[in-house]
């Protein structure tokens, strides 16, 4: 079995990391992952000061895919996500949308049982596992695993879950795919800066698509295609995701600029992934019943 253990991890996505594993296009690989705190939080009384902040957002990898060359597309079918038996939620001063009002850091350890995350004796959340950090080595300088971008990274997009397919641009030979930061549940926005942070295992099938090019990550689930973009400001992220989808729709459906825009306006959804990371991330969803195939033309 192709497996990368969690002790093989990086804190920055860059082209210089030696591969943890080399495989051929078409392989299935399992990534074992730490939670975003590198499993440092083991009790609710834990003090923030005791945390090693150098060890935040580890991503397991990188995986080298032999056929991958700059300008290709890496197709990642997310076949399975399994999470550990407890997750961590955090409230941290100066972090997230209300950080200025958080007086003291608090951690909550939440048992995960079957398909539930137990918040307290009265509140249970449905277990909805997703991948917070997944990306390739970027085009230029290295990017910390806590930051999203054209290479993927910390997109915190709750739609990246089991059964979906993610397409990433390849910037470096081998692509160098890494992932981590699983969440047992997360709302759009991730407003307090954490989802239900949890370690676990992800199995993916990787495939290299030649003679295709994309600027930014694209996701496919059973109902939608999503373009995903990250930017300093939310409106900039929404605009970039919208423009990426507009280009795809214009090309795949043979529509004029204005017509493609009209279809997006009538049937597409501009949505928030997260607004709390060093860059914020938006996605634009377009229904698959209107555009059956992606990257065909
Ligand atoms: Ca994250
Ligand atoms: Zn996270």
Coordinates of C-alpha atoms and ligand atoms in Angstrom, one line a residue:
X1 CA 0.0 0.0 0.0
X2 CA 1.2 3.5 -0.8
X3 CA 1.2 5.4 2.5
X4 CA 2.8 8.5 3.9
X5 CA 3.0 8.6 7.7
X6 CA 2.4 11.8 9.6
X7 CA 6.0 12.0 10.7
X8 CA 6.8 12.9 7.1
X9 CA 5.4 16.4 7.1
X10 CA 6.3 20.0 6.1
X11 CA 5.3 23.4 7.4
X12 CA 5.8 25.2 4.1
X13 CA 4.9 24.1 0.6
X14 CA 7.9 24.7 -1.6
X15 CA 9.8 23.0 -4.5
X16 CA 12.8 22.1 -2.4
X17 CA 11.4 19.4 -0.1
X18 CA 12.6 15.9 -0.9
X19 CA 9.6 13.6 -1.8
X20 CA 8.2 11.5 1.0
X21 CA 7.0 9.0 -1.7
X22 CA 7.2 8.8 -5.5
X23 CA 4.3 7.2 -7.4
X24 CA 3.0 7.0 -11.0
X25 CA -0.1 8.8 -12.2
X26 CA -3.2 6.7 -11.4
X27 CA -1.9 5.5 -8.0
X28 CA -3.9 5.5 -4.8
X29 CA -2.1 6.9 -1.8
X30 CA -3.0 7.2 1.9
X31 CA -1.8 10.3 3.9
X32 CA -1.8 10.0 7.7
X33 CA -2.2 13.5 9.1
X34 CA -1.8 15.4 12.4
X35 CA -4.4 18.0 13.4
X36 CA -3.5 21.6 12.8
X37 CA -1.9 21.9 16.2
X38 CA 0.3 18.8 15.5
X39 CA -1.8 17.0 18.2
X40 CA -0.3 19.3 20.9
X41 CA -3.7 19.9 22.6
X42 CA -4.5 17.0 24.8
X43 CA -6.5 18.7 27.6
X44 CA -8.9 21.7 27.7
X45 CA -6.8 23.5 30.4
X46 CA -3.8 23.6 28.0
X47 CA -2.3 27.1 28.0
X48 CA -1.7 28.9 24.7
X49 CA 1.7 29.9 25.9
X50 CA 2.8 26.3 26.1
X51 CA 2.0 25.7 22.5
X52 CA 4.8 25.5 20.0
X53 CA 3.7 27.9 17.3
X54 CA 6.4 26.7 15.0
X55 CA 4.5 23.5 14.8
X56 CA 1.1 24.7 13.5
X57 CA -0.4 23.4 10.3
X58 CA 1.8 20.5 9.4
X59 CA 0.9 18.9 6.0
X60 CA 1.9 15.3 5.3
X61 CA 4.0 14.8 2.2
X62 CA 5.1 15.8 -0.2
X63 CA 4.1 13.2 -2.8
X64 CA 6.0 13.2 -6.1
X65 CA 3.9 12.1 -9.1
X66 CA 6.3 10.9 -11.8
X67 CA 4.5 12.3 -14.8
X68 CA 3.8 15.7 -13.4
X69 CA 5.4 18.7 -15.2
X70 CA 4.7 22.4 -14.8
X71 CA 1.6 23.4 -16.7
X72 CA -0.2 20.1 -16.2
X73 CA -3.2 19.6 -14.0
X74 CA -3.2 17.3 -10.9
X75 CA -6.5 15.5 -10.5
X76 CA -7.1 14.3 -6.9
X77 CA -10.1 12.0 -6.2
X78 CA -10.7 12.1 -2.5
X79 CA -11.8 8.5 -1.9
X80 CA -11.8 8.3 1.9
X81 CA -11.4 10.5 4.9
X82 CA -11.2 9.0 8.4
X83 CA -10.8 11.0 11.5
X84 CA -9.6 10.3 15.0
X85 CA -11.8 9.9 18.0
X86 CA -11.6 13.5 19.3
X87 CA -11.4 16.9 17.8
X88 CA -10.4 20.4 19.1
X89 CA -12.2 23.7 18.8
X90 CA -10.4 26.9 19.9
X91 CA -11.2 30.5 20.7
X92 CA -8.0 32.6 20.6
X93 CA -7.5 36.3 21.4
X94 CA -6.8 38.4 18.3
X95 CA -7.7 35.5 16.0
X96 CA -10.8 35.2 13.8
X97 CA -13.6 37.6 13.2
X98 CA -14.2 38.4 16.9
X99 CA -10.7 38.0 18.2
X100 CA -10.6 41.5 19.7
X101 CA -13.4 40.4 22.1
X102 CA -11.9 37.1 23.1
X103 CA -10.3 37.7 26.4
X104 CA -8.7 34.4 27.1
X105 CA -7.9 31.4 25.0
X106 CA -10.1 28.4 25.4
X107 CA -9.9 24.9 23.9
X108 CA -12.7 22.4 23.8
X109 CA -11.9 18.7 23.3
X110 CA -14.8 17.1 21.5
X111 CA -15.4 13.3 21.4
X112 CA -16.2 12.0 17.9
X113 CA -18.5 9.0 18.0
X114 CA -19.7 7.3 14.8
X115 CA -21.3 10.1 12.8
X116 CA -21.4 12.8 15.6
X117 CA -19.2 15.4 17.1
X118 CA -20.2 15.8 20.8
X119 CA -20.0 19.5 21.7
X120 CA -21.7 19.1 25.1
X121 CA -24.4 17.0 26.7
X122 CA -27.1 19.0 24.8
X123 CA -25.4 19.7 21.5
X124 CA -24.2 17.2 18.9
X125 CA -23.0 18.2 15.5
X126 CA -23.1 15.9 12.4
X127 CA -19.6 14.6 11.6
X128 CA -18.8 16.1 8.2
X129 CA -15.1 15.4 7.6
X130 CA -13.2 17.8 5.2
X131 CA -9.6 18.7 4.3
X132 CA -8.4 22.2 5.4
X133 CA -4.9 22.1 3.8
X134 CA -4.2 20.4 0.5
X135 CA -1.8 21.8 -2.1
X136 CA 1.2 21.4 -4.3
X137 CA 4.6 23.2 -4.4
X138 CA 3.8 26.8 -5.6
X139 CA 5.3 28.5 -8.7
X140 CA 7.7 30.8 -6.9
X141 CA 8.7 31.2 -3.3
X142 CA 7.6 28.7 -0.6
X143 CA 4.2 29.4 1.0
X144 CA 3.5 28.4 4.7
X145 CA 1.0 25.6 5.0
X146 CA -1.3 28.1 6.9
X147 CA -1.7 30.3 3.8
X148 CA -3.9 29.5 0.7
X149 CA -3.2 30.4 -2.9
X150 CA -3.2 29.3 -6.5
X151 CA -1.4 26.1 -5.4
X152 CA -4.2 25.2 -2.9
X153 CA -2.9 25.2 0.7
X154 CA -5.0 26.3 3.6
X155 CA -8.2 26.9 1.6
X156 CA -10.5 25.7 4.5
X157 CA -13.2 24.9 2.0
X158 CA -15.8 22.6 3.6
X159 CA -16.7 21.2 0.2
X160 CA -13.4 19.4 -0.1
X161 CA -14.6 16.1 1.4
X162 CA -14.9 12.4 0.7
X163 CA -16.3 11.7 -2.8
X164 CA -15.2 15.0 -4.4
X165 CA -12.4 15.6 -6.9
X166 CA -10.0 18.4 -6.6
X167 CA -8.0 19.8 -9.6
X168 CA -4.8 21.7 -8.8
X169 CA -2.4 23.4 -11.2
X170 CA 1.1 21.8 -11.3
X171 CA 3.9 24.3 -10.9
X172 CA 6.9 22.0 -10.2
X173 CA 8.1 18.7 -11.5
X174 CA 6.4 15.9 -9.6
X175 CA 3.7 18.4 -8.3
X176 CA 4.7 17.7 -4.7
X177 CA 1.3 17.2 -3.1
X178 CA 0.8 17.6 0.7
X179 CA -2.2 17.7 2.9
X180 CA -3.3 18.0 6.5
X181 CA -5.6 20.1 8.8
X182 CA -8.6 17.8 8.7
X183 CA -11.9 19.1 10.3
X184 CA -14.7 16.9 11.7
X185 CA -17.0 19.9 11.0
X186 CA -16.5 23.5 9.9
X187 CA -18.9 26.2 8.9
X188 CA -18.3 28.5 5.9
X189 CA -16.1 31.3 7.1
X190 CA -14.4 29.3 9.9
X191 CA -15.1 32.5 11.9
X192 CA -13.2 31.8 15.1
X193 CA -10.2 30.5 13.1
X194 CA -10.7 26.8 13.9
X195 CA -13.0 24.0 12.7
X196 CA -13.2 20.8 14.7
X197 CA -9.5 20.2 14.3
X198 CA -8.7 16.5 14.1
X199 CA -6.0 14.1 12.9
X200 CA -6.8 11.2 10.6
X201 CA -6.2 9.5 7.3
X202 CA -7.0 10.5 3.7
X203 CA -6.9 8.2 0.7
X204 CA -6.7 9.8 -2.7
X205 CA -6.2 8.7 -6.3
X206 CA -3.9 11.0 -8.2
X207 CA -3.8 11.5 -11.9
X208 CA -1.9 13.8 -14.2
X209 CA -3.9 15.5 -16.9
X210 CA -1.6 16.6 -19.8
X211 CA -2.3 19.6 -22.1
X212 CA -4.7 21.2 -19.6
X213 CA -4.1 24.3 -17.7
X214 CA -5.9 26.1 -14.9
X215 CA -4.9 29.2 -12.8
X216 CA -6.4 28.2 -9.5
X217 CA -7.9 25.1 -7.8
X218 CA -11.2 23.6 -9.1
X219 CA -13.4 21.2 -7.2
X220 CA -16.1 18.9 -8.5
X221 CA -18.8 17.3 -6.3
X222 CA -21.9 15.4 -7.3
X223 CA -23.8 18.6 -8.1
X224 CA -21.4 21.4 -8.7
X225 CA -18.1 22.5 -10.2
X226 CA -16.4 25.1 -8.0
X227 CA -13.6 27.5 -8.9
X228 CA -11.6 28.5 -5.8
X229 CA -9.6 31.7 -5.3
X230 CA -7.7 33.3 -2.5
X231 CA -6.9 37.0 -2.1
X232 CA -6.2 39.7 0.5
X233 CA -9.8 40.9 0.5
X234 CA -13.0 38.8 0.3
X235 CA -14.3 40.8 -2.7
X236 CA -11.1 40.1 -4.5
X237 CA -11.4 36.4 -3.9
X238 CA -15.0 36.3 -5.0
X239 CA -14.2 38.3 -8.2
X240 CA -11.3 36.0 -9.1
X241 CA -13.3 32.8 -8.5
X242 CA -16.1 34.3 -10.5
X243 CA -13.8 35.2 -13.4
X244 CA -12.3 31.8 -13.4
X245 CA -15.7 30.2 -13.7
X246 CA -16.8 32.7 -16.3
X247 CA -13.9 31.7 -18.5
X248 CA -14.7 28.0 -18.1
X249 CA -18.4 28.4 -18.8
X250 CA -17.7 30.7 -21.9
X251 CA -15.4 28.0 -23.3
X252 CA -17.2 24.8 -22.4
X253 CA -20.7 26.1 -23.4
X254 CA -19.6 28.3 -26.3
X255 CA -21.2 31.4 -25.0
X256 CA -20.4 35.1 -25.5
X257 CA -18.9 37.1 -22.6
X258 CA -22.2 38.6 -21.7
X259 CA -24.2 35.4 -22.0
X260 CA -21.8 33.5 -19.8
X261 CA -22.0 36.2 -17.3
X262 CA -25.8 36.1 -17.4
X263 CA -25.8 32.3 -16.8
X264 CA -23.5 32.8 -13.8
X265 CA -25.7 35.5 -12.5
X266 CA -28.8 33.4 -12.8
X267 CA -27.6 30.0 -11.8
X268 CA -24.2 30.3 -10.1
X269 CA -23.3 30.8 -6.4
X270 CA -20.6 33.0 -5.0
X271 CA -19.7 31.4 -1.6
X272 CA -17.3 32.0 1.2
X273 CA -14.8 29.3 2.2
X274 CA -12.9 31.1 4.9
X275 CA -12.3 34.6 6.1
X276 CA -9.7 34.1 8.8
X277 CA -6.4 32.9 7.2
X278 CA -3.6 35.2 6.0
X279 CA -5.5 35.3 2.6
X280 CA -9.2 34.7 2.5
X281 CA -10.8 32.1 0.2
X282 CA -14.0 32.1 -1.9
X283 CA -15.5 29.6 -4.3
X284 CA -17.9 30.0 -7.2
X285 CA -20.3 27.1 -7.7
X286 CA -21.8 26.3 -11.1
X287 CA -24.4 23.4 -11.4
X288 CA -23.3 20.3 -13.3
X289 CA -26.6 19.8 -15.0
X290 CA -25.8 23.0 -17.0
X291 CA -22.3 22.0 -17.8
X292 CA -21.7 18.3 -17.9
X293 CA -17.9 18.2 -18.4
X294 CA -15.0 20.1 -17.2
X295 CA -11.6 20.8 -18.9
X296 CA -12.9 19.1 -22.1
X297 CA -12.0 21.9 -24.5
Ligands
LIG1 CA1 -7.1 25.6 8.2
LIG2 ZN1 -8.0 23.5 10.7

